[in-house]
GROMACS .gro file of C-alpha atoms in nm:
model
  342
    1UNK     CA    1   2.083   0.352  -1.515
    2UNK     CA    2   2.199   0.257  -1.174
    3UNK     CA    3   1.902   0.310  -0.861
    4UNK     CA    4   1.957   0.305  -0.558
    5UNK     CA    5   1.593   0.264  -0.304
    6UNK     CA    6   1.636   0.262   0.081
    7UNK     CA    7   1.313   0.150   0.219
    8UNK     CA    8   1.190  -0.108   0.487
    9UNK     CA    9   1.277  -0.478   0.294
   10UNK     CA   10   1.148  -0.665   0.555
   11UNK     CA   11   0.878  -0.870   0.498
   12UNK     CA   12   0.704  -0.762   0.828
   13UNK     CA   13   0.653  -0.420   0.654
   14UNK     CA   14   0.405  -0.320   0.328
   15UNK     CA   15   0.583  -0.426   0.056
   16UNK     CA   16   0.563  -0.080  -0.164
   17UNK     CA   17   0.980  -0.029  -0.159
   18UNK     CA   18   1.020  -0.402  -0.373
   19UNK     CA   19   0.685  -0.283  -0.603
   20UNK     CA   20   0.911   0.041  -0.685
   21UNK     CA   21   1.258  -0.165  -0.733
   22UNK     CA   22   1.034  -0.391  -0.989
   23UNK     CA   23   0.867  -0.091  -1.151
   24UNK     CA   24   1.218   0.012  -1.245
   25UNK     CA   25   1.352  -0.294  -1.307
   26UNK     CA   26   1.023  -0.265  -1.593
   27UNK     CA   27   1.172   0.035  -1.732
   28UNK     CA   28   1.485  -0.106  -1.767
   29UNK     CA   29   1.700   0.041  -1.505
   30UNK     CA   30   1.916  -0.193  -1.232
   31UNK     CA   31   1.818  -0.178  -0.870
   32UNK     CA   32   1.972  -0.212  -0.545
   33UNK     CA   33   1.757  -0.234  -0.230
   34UNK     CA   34   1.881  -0.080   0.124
   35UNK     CA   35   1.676  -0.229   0.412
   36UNK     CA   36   1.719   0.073   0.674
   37UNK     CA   37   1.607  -0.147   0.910
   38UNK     CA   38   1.937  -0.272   0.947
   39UNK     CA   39   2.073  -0.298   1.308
   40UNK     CA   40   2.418  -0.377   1.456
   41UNK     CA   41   2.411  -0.703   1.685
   42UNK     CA   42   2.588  -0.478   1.951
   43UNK     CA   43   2.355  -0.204   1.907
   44UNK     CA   44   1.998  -0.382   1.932
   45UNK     CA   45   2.102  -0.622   2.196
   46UNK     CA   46   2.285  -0.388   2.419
   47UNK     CA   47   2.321  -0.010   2.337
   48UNK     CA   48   1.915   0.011   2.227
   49UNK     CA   49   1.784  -0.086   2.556
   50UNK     CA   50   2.041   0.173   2.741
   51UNK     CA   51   1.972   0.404   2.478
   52UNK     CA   52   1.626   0.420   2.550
   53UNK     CA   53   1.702   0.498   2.895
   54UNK     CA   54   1.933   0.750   2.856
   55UNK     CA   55   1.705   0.950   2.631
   56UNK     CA   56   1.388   0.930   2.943
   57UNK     CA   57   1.709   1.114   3.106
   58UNK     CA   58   1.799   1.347   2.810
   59UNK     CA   59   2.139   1.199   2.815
   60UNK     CA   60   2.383   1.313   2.519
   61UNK     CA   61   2.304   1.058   2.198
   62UNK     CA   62   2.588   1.108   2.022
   63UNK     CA   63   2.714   0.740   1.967
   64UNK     CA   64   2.371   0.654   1.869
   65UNK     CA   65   2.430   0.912   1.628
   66UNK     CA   66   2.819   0.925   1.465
   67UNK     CA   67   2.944   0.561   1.609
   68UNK     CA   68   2.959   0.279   1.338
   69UNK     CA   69   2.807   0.052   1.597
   70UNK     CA   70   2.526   0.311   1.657
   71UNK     CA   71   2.171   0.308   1.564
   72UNK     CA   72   2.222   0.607   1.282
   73UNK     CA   73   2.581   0.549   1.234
   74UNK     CA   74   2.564   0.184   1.133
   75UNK     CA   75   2.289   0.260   0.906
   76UNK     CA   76   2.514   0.524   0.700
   77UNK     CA   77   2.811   0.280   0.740
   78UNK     CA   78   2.631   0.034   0.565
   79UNK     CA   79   2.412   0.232   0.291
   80UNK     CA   80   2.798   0.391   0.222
   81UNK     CA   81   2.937   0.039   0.185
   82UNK     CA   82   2.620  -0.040  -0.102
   83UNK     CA   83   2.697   0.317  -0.292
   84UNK     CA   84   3.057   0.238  -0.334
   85UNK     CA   85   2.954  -0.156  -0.446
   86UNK     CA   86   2.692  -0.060  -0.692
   87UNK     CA   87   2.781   0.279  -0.808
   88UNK     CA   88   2.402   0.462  -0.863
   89UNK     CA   89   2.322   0.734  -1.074
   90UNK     CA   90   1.980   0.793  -0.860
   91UNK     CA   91   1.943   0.776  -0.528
   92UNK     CA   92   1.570   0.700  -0.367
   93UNK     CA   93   1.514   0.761  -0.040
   94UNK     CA   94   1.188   0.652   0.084
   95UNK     CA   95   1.011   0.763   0.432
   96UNK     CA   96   1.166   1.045   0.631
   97UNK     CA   97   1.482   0.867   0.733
   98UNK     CA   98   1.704   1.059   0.969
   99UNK     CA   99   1.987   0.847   0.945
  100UNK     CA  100   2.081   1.062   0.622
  101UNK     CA  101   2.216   1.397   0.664
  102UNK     CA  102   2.307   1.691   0.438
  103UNK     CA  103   2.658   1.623   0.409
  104UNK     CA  104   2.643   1.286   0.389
  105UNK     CA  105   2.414   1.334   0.027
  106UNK     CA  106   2.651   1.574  -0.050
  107UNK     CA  107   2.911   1.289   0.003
  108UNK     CA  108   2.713   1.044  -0.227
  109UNK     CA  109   2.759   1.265  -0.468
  110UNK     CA  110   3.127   1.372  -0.486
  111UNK     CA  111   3.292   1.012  -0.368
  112UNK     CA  112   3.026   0.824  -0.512
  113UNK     CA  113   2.945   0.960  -0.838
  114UNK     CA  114   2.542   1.018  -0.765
  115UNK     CA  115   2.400   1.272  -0.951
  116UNK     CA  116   2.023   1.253  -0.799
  117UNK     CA  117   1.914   1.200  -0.425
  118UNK     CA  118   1.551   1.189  -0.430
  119UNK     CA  119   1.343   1.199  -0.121
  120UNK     CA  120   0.958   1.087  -0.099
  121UNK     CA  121   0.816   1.110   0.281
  122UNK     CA  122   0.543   0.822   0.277
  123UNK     CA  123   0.408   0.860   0.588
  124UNK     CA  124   0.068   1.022   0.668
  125UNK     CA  125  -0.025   1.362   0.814
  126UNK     CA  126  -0.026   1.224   1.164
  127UNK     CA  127   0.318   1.184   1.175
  128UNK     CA  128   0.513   1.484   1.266
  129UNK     CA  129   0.792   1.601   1.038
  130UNK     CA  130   0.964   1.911   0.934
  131UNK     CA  131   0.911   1.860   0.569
  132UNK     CA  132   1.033   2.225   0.493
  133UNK     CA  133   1.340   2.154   0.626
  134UNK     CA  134   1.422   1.797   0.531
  135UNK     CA  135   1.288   1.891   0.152
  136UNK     CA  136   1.665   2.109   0.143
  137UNK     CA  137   1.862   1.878   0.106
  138UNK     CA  138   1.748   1.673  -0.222
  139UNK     CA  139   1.733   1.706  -0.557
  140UNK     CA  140   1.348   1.642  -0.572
  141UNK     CA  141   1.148   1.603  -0.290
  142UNK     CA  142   0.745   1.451  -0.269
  143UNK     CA  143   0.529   1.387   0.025
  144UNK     CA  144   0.241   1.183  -0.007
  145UNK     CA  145   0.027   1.498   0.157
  146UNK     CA  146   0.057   1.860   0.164
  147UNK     CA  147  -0.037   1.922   0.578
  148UNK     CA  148   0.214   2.164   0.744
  149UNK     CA  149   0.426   2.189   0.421
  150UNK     CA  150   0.479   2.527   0.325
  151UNK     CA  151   0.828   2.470   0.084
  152UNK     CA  152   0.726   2.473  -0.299
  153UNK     CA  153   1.015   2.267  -0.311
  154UNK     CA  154   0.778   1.993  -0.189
  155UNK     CA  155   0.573   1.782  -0.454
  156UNK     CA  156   0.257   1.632  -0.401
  157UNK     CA  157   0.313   1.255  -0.492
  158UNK     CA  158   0.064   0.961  -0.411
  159UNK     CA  159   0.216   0.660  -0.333
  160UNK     CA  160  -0.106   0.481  -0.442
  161UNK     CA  161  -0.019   0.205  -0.745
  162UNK     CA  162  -0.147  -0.151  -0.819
  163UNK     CA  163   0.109  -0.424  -0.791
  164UNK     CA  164  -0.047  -0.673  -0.958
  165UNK     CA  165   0.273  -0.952  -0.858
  166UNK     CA  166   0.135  -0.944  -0.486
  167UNK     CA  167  -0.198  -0.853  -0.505
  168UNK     CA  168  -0.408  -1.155  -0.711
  169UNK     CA  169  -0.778  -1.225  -0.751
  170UNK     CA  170  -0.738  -1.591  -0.733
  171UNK     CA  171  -1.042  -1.850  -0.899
  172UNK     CA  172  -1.243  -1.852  -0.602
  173UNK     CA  173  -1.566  -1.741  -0.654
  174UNK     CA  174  -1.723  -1.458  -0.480
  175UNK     CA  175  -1.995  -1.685  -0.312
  176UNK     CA  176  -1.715  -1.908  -0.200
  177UNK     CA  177  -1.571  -1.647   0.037
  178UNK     CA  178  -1.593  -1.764   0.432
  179UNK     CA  179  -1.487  -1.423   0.574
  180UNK     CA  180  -1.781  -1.141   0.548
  181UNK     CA  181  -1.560  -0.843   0.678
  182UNK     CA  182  -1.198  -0.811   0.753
  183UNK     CA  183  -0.959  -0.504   0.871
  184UNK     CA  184  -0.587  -0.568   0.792
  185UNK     CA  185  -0.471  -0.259   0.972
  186UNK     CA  186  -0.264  -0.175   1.266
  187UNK     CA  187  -0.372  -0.019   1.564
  188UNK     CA  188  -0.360   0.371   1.652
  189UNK     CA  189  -0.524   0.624   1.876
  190UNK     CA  190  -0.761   0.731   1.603
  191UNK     CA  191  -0.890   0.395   1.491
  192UNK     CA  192  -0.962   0.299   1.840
  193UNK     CA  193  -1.269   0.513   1.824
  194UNK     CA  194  -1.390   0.273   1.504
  195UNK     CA  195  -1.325  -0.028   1.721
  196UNK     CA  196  -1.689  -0.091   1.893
  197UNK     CA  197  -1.848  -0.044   1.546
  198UNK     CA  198  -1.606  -0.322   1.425
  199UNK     CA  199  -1.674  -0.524   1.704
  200UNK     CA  200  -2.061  -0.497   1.681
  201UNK     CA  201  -2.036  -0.627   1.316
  202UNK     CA  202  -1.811  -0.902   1.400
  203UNK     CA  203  -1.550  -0.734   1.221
  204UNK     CA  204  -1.218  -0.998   1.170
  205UNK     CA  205  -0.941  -0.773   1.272
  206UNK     CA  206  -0.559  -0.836   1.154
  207UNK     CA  207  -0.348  -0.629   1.361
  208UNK     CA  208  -0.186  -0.579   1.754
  209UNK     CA  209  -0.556  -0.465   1.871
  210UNK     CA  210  -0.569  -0.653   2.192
  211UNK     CA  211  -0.267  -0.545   2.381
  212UNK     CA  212  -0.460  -0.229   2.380
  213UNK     CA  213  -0.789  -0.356   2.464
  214UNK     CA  214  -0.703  -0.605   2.679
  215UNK     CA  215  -1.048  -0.575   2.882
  216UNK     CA  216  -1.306  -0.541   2.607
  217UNK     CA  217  -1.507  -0.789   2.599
  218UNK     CA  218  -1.536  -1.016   2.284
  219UNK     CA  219  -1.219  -0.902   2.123
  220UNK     CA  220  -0.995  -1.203   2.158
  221UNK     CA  221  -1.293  -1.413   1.920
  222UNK     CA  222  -1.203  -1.147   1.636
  223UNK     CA  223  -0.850  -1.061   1.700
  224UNK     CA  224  -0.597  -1.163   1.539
  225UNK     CA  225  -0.286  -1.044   1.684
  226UNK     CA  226  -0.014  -1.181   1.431
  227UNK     CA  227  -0.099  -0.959   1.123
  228UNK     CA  228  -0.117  -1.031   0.810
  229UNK     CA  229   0.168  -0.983   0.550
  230UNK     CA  230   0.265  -1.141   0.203
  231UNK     CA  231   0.070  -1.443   0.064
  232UNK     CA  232  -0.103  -1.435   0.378
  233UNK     CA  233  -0.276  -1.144   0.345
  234UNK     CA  234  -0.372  -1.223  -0.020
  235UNK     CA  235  -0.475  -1.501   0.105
  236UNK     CA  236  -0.714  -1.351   0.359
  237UNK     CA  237  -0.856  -1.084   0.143
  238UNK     CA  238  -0.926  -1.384  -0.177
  239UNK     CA  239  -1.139  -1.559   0.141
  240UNK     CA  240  -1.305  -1.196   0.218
  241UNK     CA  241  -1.649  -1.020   0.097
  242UNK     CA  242  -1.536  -0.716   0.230
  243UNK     CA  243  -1.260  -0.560   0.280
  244UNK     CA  244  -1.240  -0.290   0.496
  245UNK     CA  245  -1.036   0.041   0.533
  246UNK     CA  246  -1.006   0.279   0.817
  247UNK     CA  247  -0.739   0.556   0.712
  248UNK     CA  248  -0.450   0.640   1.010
  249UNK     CA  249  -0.482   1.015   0.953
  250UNK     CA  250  -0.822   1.246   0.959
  251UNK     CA  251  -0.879   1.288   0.557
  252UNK     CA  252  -0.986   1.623   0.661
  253UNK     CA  253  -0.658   1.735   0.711
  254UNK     CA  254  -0.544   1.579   0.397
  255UNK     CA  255  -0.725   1.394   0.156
  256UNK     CA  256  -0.444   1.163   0.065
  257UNK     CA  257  -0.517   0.782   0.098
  258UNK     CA  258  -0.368   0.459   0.182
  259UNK     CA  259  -0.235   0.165   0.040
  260UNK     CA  260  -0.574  -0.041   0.081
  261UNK     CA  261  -0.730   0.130  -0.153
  262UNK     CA  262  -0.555  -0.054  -0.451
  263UNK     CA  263  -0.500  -0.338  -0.225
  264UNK     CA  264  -0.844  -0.443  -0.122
  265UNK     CA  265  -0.967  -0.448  -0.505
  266UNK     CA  266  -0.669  -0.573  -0.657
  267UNK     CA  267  -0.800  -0.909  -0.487
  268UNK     CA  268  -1.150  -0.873  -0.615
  269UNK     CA  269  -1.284  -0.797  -0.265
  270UNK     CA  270  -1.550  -0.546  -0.205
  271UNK     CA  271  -1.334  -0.230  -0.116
  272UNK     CA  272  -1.519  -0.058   0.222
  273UNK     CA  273  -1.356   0.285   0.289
  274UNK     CA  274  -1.332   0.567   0.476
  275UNK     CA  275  -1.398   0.870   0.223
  276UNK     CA  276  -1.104   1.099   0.133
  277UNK     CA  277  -1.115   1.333  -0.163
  278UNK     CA  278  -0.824   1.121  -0.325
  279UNK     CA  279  -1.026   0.830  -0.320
  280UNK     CA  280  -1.267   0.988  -0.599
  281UNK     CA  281  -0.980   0.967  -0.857
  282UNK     CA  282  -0.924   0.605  -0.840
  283UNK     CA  283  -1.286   0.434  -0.812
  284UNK     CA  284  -1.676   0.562  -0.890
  285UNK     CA  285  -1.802   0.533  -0.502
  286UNK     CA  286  -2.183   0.336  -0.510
  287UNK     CA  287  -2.082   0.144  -0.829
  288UNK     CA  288  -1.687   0.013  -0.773
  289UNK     CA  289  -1.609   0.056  -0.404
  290UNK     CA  290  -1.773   0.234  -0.113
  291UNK     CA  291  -1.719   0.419   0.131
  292UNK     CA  292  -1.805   0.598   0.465
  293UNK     CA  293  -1.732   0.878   0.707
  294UNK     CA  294  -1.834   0.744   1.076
  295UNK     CA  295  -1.857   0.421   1.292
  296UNK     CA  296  -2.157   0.429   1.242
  297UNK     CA  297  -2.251   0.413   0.884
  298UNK     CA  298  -1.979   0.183   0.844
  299UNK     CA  299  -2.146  -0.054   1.076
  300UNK     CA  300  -2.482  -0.018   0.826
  301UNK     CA  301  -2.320  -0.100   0.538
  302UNK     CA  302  -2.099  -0.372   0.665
  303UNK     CA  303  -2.459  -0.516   0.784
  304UNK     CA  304  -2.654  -0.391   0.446
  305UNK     CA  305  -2.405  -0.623   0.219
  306UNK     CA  306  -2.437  -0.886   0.478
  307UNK     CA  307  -2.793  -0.871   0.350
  308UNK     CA  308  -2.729  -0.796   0.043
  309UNK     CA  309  -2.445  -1.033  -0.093
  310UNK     CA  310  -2.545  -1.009  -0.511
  311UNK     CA  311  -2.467  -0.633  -0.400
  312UNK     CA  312  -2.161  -0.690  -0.286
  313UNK     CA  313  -2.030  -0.940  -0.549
  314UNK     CA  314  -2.142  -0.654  -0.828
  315UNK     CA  315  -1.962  -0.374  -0.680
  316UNK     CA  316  -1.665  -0.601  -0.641
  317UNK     CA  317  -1.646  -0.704  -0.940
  318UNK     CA  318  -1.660  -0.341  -1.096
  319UNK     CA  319  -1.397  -0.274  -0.875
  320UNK     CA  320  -1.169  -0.542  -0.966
  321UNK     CA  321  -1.196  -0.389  -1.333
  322UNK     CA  322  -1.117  -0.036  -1.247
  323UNK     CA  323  -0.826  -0.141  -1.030
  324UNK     CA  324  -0.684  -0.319  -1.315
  325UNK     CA  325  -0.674  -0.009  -1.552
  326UNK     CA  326  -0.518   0.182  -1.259
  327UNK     CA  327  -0.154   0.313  -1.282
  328UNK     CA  328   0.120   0.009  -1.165
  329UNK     CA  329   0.441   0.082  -1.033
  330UNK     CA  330   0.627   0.089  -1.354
  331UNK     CA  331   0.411   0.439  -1.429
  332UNK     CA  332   0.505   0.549  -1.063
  333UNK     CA  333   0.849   0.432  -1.124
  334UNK     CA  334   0.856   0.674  -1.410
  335UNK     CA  335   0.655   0.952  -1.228
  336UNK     CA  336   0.939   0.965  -1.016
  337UNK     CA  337   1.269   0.985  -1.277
  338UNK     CA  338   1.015   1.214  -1.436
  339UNK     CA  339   1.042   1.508  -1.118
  340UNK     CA  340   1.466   1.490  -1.237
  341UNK     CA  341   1.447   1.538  -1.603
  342UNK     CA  342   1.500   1.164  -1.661
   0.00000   0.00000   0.00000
């Protein structure tokens, strides 16, 4: 069977839509990858800024919208251009893309011979998205949370999975590690309030922090304004104790977690949470990972396993176990054919 994913396939983005197109390369299938990041020449370097302006103004964004050289148009242009190359039985789209409209699935289907457009919305609950409406027009539809969706048509579908290609415990040993405590984790609003904790605990921090801090003392020593993607973050995490996770979204409005989660352990590094209900299913909290609901018992633990290292290695290690018996992407791969009868 033909597939079909349109994700981000850049490499300056988590790397979960190439961990799908292998897990159903595993089962067999053939894969081609749309990067929806695609961009006309004439669009980024000269309609986007104007663009921009024009919506401050709530000018009319129609050529952004219908023109091939537009930011939407160009993107259907060119994912119509891959259907009529490759021919898919299954169509995945991933994230809430509005470049895709009703009609033009319904096109996919009758020129293109698809049989199955599948949505899965993989952002978090902080994003805001009418997932009762968007759910309409797919075959199957999952969000990664169940905040403000009210459809049944809408399945509950974690995006967590271990890719095991990207994410390697190398030979190092655990005493060997340089770096006590990293965050690999872009800024927001909400993980702002985390960030004096962090600093406190001289907290490594991977991510565009500073632009928003520019005055806060001490933050350009810990900073690292680059990110981390790739072998590069492996990298980082096979150099790090801990690694630590502060989730984008409130887990009390949905429990759902992260990517970090199977990350973090995958390298054989001490996995340092935020709680979320979800998080329960994957790891035994105290004994394979831990976890924590404020700033400020973070901050004790990040300083109790500086104390404690033998701690730290022992929980790591159990950790690296569990995450290795964990569900890969082929089994996610197949969760998802699974929601069409396939």
């Amino acid at each position: 069977m033909r597939i079909v994913i349109s994700y981000f396939f850049d490499e300056t983005y988590i790397p979960v839509g190439y961990s799908l197109a292998e897990g159903f390369q595993q089962l067999g299938h053939e894969v081609a990858c749309f990067d929806s990041t695609l961009e006309h020449p004439f669009w980024r370097y000269l309609l986007k800024p104007l663009s921009s302006a024009k919506r401050r103004l709530h000018a009319d964004n129609s050529f952004e919208i219908h023109s091939r050289y537009g930011h939407q148009g160009y993107k259907r242009f060119r994912f119509f251009q891959l259907l009529d190359a490759f021919r898919p039985e299954v169509v995945l789209i991933l994230k809430a893309h509005d470049f895709l409209r009703p009609e033009d699935v319904e096109l996919a289907k009758a020129k293109f011979g698809v049989q199955f457009v599948i949505g899965w919305s993989v952002d978090g609950p902080n994003v805001s998205f009418d997932h009762d409406h968007a759910c309409l027009m797919y075959d199957r539809y999952y969000s990664i949370h169940k905040h403000n969706c009210h459809n049944p048509a809408i399945h509950r579908l974690s995006l967590c999975a271990v890719d095991r290609k990207r994410y390697v415990h190398t030979q190092n040993t655990f005493a060997q590690r340089q770096r006590h405590a990293v965050l690999i984790s872009g800024w927001n609003p909400r993980r702002q309030a985390w960030l004096p904790a962090l600093l406190q605990e001289n907290v490594e921090i991977y991510g565009r922090w500073s632009h928003h801090n520019a005055h806060t003392p001490g933050i350009k020593h810990l900073v690292h304004d680059q990110g981390a993607w790739g072998d590069s973050l492996q990298g980082i995490y096979n150099e790090t104790r801990l690694g630590l996770n502060i989730q984008g979204w409130d887990p009390e409005t949905d429990p759902c977690c992260n990517l970090r989660v199977m990350d973090i352990p995958a390298c054989g590094t001490l996995l340092l949470t935020e709680y979320s209900q979800e998080l329960e299913s994957y790891y035994q909290l105290g004994t394979e990972a831990d976890s924590f609901t404020c700033p400020e018992e973070m901050a004790d633990k990040i300083a109790f396993y500086r104390k404690n290292p033998s701690s730290a290695e022992r929980m790591a290690a159990a950790g690296y176990q569990r995450n290795q018996r964990l569900p890969d992407y082929q089994a996610k791969a197949r969760e998802v054919l699974q929601g069409v009868g396939l």
